[in-house]
Short mmCIF file of C-alpha atoms in Angstrom, two decimals:
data_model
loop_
_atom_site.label_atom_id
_atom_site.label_comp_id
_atom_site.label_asym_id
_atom_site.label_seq_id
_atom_site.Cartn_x
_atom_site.Cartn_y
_atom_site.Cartn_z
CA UNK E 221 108.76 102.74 101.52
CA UNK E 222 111.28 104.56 99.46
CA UNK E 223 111.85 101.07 97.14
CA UNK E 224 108.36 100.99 97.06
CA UNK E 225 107.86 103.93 95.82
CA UNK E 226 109.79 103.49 92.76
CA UNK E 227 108.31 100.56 91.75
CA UNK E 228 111.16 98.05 93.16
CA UNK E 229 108.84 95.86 95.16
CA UNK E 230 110.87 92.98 95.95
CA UNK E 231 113.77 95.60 97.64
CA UNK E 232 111.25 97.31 99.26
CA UNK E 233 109.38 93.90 100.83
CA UNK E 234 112.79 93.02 102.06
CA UNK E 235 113.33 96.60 103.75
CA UNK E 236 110.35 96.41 105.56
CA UNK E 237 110.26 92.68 106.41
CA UNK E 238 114.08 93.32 108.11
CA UNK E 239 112.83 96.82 110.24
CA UNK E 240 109.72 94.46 111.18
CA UNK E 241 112.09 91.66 113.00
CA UNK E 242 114.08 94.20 114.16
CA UNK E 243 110.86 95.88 116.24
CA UNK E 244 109.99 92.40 117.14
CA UNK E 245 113.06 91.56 118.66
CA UNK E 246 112.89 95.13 120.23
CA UNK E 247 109.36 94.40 121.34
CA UNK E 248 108.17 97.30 119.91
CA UNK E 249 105.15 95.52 118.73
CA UNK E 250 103.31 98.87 117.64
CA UNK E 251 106.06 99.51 115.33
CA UNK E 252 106.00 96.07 114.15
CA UNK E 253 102.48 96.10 113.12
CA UNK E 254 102.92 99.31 111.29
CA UNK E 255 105.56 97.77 109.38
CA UNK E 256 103.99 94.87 108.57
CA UNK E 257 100.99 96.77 107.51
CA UNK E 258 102.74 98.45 104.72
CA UNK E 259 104.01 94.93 104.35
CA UNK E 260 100.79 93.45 103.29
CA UNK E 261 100.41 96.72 100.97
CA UNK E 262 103.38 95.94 98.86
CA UNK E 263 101.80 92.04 98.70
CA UNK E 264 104.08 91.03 101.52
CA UNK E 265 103.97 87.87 103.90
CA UNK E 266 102.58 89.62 107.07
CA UNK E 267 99.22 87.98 108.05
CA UNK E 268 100.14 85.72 110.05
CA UNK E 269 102.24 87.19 112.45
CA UNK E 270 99.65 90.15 112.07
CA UNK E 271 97.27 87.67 113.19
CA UNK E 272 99.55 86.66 116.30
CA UNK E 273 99.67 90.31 117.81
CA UNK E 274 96.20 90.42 117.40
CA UNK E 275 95.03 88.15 119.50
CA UNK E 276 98.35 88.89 121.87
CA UNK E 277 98.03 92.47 121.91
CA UNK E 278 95.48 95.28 123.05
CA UNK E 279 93.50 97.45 120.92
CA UNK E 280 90.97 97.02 117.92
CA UNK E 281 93.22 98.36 115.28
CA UNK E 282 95.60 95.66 114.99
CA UNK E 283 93.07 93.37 114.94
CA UNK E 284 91.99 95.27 111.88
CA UNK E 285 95.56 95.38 110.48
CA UNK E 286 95.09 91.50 110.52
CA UNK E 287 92.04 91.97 108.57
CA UNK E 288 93.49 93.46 105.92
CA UNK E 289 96.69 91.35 105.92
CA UNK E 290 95.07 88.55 105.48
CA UNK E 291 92.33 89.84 102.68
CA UNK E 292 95.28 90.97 100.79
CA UNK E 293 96.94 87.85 101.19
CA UNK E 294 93.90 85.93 100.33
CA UNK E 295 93.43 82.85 97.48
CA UNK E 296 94.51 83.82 93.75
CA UNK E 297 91.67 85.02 92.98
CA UNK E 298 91.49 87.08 95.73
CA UNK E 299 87.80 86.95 97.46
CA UNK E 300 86.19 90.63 96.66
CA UNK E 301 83.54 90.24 99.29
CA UNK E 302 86.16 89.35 101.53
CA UNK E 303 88.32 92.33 100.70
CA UNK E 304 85.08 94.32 100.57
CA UNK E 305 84.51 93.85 104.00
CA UNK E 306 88.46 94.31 105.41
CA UNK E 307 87.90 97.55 103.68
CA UNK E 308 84.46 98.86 105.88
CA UNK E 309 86.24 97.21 108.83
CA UNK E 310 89.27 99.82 108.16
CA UNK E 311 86.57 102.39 107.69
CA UNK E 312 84.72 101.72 110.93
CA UNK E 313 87.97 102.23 112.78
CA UNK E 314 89.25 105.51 110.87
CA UNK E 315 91.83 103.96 108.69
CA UNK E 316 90.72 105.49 105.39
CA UNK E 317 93.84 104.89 103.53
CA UNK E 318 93.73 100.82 104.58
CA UNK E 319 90.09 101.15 103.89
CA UNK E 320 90.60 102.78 100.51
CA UNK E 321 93.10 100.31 99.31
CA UNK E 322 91.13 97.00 100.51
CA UNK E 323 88.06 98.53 98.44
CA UNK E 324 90.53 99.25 95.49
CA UNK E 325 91.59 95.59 95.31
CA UNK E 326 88.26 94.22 95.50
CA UNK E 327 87.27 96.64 92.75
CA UNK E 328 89.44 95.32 91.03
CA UNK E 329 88.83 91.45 91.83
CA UNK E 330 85.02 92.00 91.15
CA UNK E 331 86.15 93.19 87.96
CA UNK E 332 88.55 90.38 87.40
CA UNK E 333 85.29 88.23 87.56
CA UNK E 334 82.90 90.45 85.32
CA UNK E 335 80.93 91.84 88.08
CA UNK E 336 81.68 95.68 86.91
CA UNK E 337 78.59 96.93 88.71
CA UNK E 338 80.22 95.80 92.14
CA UNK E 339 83.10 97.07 91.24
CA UNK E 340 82.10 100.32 90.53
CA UNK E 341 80.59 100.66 93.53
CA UNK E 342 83.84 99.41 95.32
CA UNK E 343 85.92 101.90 93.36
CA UNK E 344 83.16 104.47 94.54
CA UNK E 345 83.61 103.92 98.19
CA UNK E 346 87.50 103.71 97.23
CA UNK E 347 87.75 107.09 95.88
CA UNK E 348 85.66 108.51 98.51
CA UNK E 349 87.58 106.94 101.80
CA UNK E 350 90.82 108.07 99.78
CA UNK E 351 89.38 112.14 99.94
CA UNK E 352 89.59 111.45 103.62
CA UNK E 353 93.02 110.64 103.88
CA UNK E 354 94.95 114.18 103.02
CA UNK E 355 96.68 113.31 99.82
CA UNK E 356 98.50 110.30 101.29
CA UNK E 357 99.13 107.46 99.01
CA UNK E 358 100.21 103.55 98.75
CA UNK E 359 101.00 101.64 95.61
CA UNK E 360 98.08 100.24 96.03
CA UNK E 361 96.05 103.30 95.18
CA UNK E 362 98.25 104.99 92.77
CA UNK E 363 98.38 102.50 89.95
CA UNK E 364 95.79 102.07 87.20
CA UNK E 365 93.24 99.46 88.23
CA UNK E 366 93.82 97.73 84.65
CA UNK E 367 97.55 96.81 86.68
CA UNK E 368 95.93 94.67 88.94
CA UNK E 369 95.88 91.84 86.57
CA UNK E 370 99.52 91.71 86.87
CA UNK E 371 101.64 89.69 88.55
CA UNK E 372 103.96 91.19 90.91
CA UNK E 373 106.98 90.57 89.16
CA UNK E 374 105.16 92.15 85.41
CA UNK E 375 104.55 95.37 87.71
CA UNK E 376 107.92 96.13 88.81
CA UNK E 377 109.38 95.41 85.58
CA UNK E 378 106.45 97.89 84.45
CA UNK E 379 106.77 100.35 86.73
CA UNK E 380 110.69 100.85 85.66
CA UNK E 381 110.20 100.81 82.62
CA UNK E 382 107.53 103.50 82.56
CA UNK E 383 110.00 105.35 84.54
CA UNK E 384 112.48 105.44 81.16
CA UNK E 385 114.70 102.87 82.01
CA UNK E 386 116.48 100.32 79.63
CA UNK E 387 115.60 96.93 79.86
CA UNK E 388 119.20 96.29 80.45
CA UNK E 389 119.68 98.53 83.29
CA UNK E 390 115.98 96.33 84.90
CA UNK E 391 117.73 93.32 83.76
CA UNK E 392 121.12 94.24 85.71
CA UNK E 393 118.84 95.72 88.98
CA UNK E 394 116.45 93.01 88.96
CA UNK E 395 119.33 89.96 88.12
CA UNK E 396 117.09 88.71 85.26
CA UNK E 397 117.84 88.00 81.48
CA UNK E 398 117.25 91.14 78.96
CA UNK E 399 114.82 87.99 77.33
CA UNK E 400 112.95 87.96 80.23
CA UNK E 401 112.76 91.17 80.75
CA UNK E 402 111.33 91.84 76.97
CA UNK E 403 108.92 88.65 77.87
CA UNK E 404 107.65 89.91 81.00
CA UNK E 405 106.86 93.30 78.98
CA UNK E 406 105.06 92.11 76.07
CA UNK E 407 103.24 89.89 78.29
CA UNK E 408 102.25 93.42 80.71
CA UNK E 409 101.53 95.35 76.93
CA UNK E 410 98.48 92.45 75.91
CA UNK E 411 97.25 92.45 80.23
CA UNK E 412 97.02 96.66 79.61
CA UNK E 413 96.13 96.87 75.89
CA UNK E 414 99.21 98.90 74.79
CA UNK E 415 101.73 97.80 72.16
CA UNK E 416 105.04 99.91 73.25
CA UNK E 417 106.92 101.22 75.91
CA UNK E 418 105.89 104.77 74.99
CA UNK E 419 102.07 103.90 76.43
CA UNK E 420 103.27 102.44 79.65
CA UNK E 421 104.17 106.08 80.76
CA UNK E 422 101.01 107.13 79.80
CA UNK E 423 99.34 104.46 82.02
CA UNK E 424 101.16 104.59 84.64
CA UNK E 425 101.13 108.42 84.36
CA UNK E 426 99.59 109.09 87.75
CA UNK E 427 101.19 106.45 89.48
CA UNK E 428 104.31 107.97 88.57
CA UNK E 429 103.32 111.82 89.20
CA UNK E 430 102.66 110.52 92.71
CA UNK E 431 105.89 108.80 93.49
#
């Protein structure tokens, strides 16, 4: 989750995705659903093979880990009520931090759709499940809810640059054009209401005090 953490998503989907087929072809399926898991945090391709140890394997958490996989992975727009109830499923089975995130998300696709009285509930539940879970965080959790209106690709380029670094240096990491870079930015700056760099830091404050 290292990648993850610092805001490289695509590295870290790739991490995780390789130690994932390596515990499959291990059969350590246990480990393979933990890794796919984080997987589906980082917006990874994990629900269906998720689904596959579910109904292959013993135990009602996968089967929840499925849940969740597959609510994350849902339609664009993702389905809040769907989400919504991924995240009490979590909760019923004592995984508050999946439970916290799938109630973030759909806080923030109720919001995407104007319902901000469901989503404050959401974010309610969210911030209470997240108490539970001893200071451990996901991506998922530590970035400003106005950032899910991103696309994945506007958030990493975000992310780095709210860390400080050039757009030349994200260019050269991310093997993208400097113009593309810039794009993707100004496109993030009218998504979060900012106008420079500067403000990025300051939205992404948290996010960044937790990585």
């Amino acid at each position: 989750m290292s990648q993850g953490a610092k805001g490289r998503l695509a590295e870290a989907r790739a991490e995780l995705t390789a130690a994932a087929a390596r515990a499959r072809t291990a059969g350590h399926h246990a480990a393979e659903a933990l890794l796919l898991t984080d997987l589906a945090r980082l917006g990874g391709r994990a629900a269906d093979r998720l689904a596959e140890l579910a109904r292959t394997g013993d135990g009602d958490l996968i089967a929840v880990r499925a849940r969740f996989a597959a609510a994350m992975a849902g339609p664009n727009p993702q389905d809040p009520q769907e989400l919504l109830a991924a995240a009490h499923a979590c909760r019923d089975l004592g995984a508050d931090l999946l439970a916290a995130q799938a109630a973030t998300t759909a806080a923030a696709a109720f919001r995407r759709t104007g319902r901000t009285r469901s989503a404050a509930a959401a974010t309610q539940l969210a911030e209470a499940w997240s108490r539970c879970t001893e200071g451990a965080r996901t991506p998922g959790l530590t970035e400003p809810a106005a950032a899910a209106a991103l696309t994945d690709r506007e958030k990493e380029i975000a992310l780095l640059a709210a860390d400080g670094i050039t757009s030349q240096t994200i260019a050269d990491q991310l093997i993208l054009s400097v113009r593309t870079v810039e794009n993707r930015l100004q496109r993030t700056y009218a998504k979060l209401g900012v106008s420079r760099r500067a403000e990025l830091t300051e939205v992404f404050g948290r996010a960044a005090a937790a990585r």
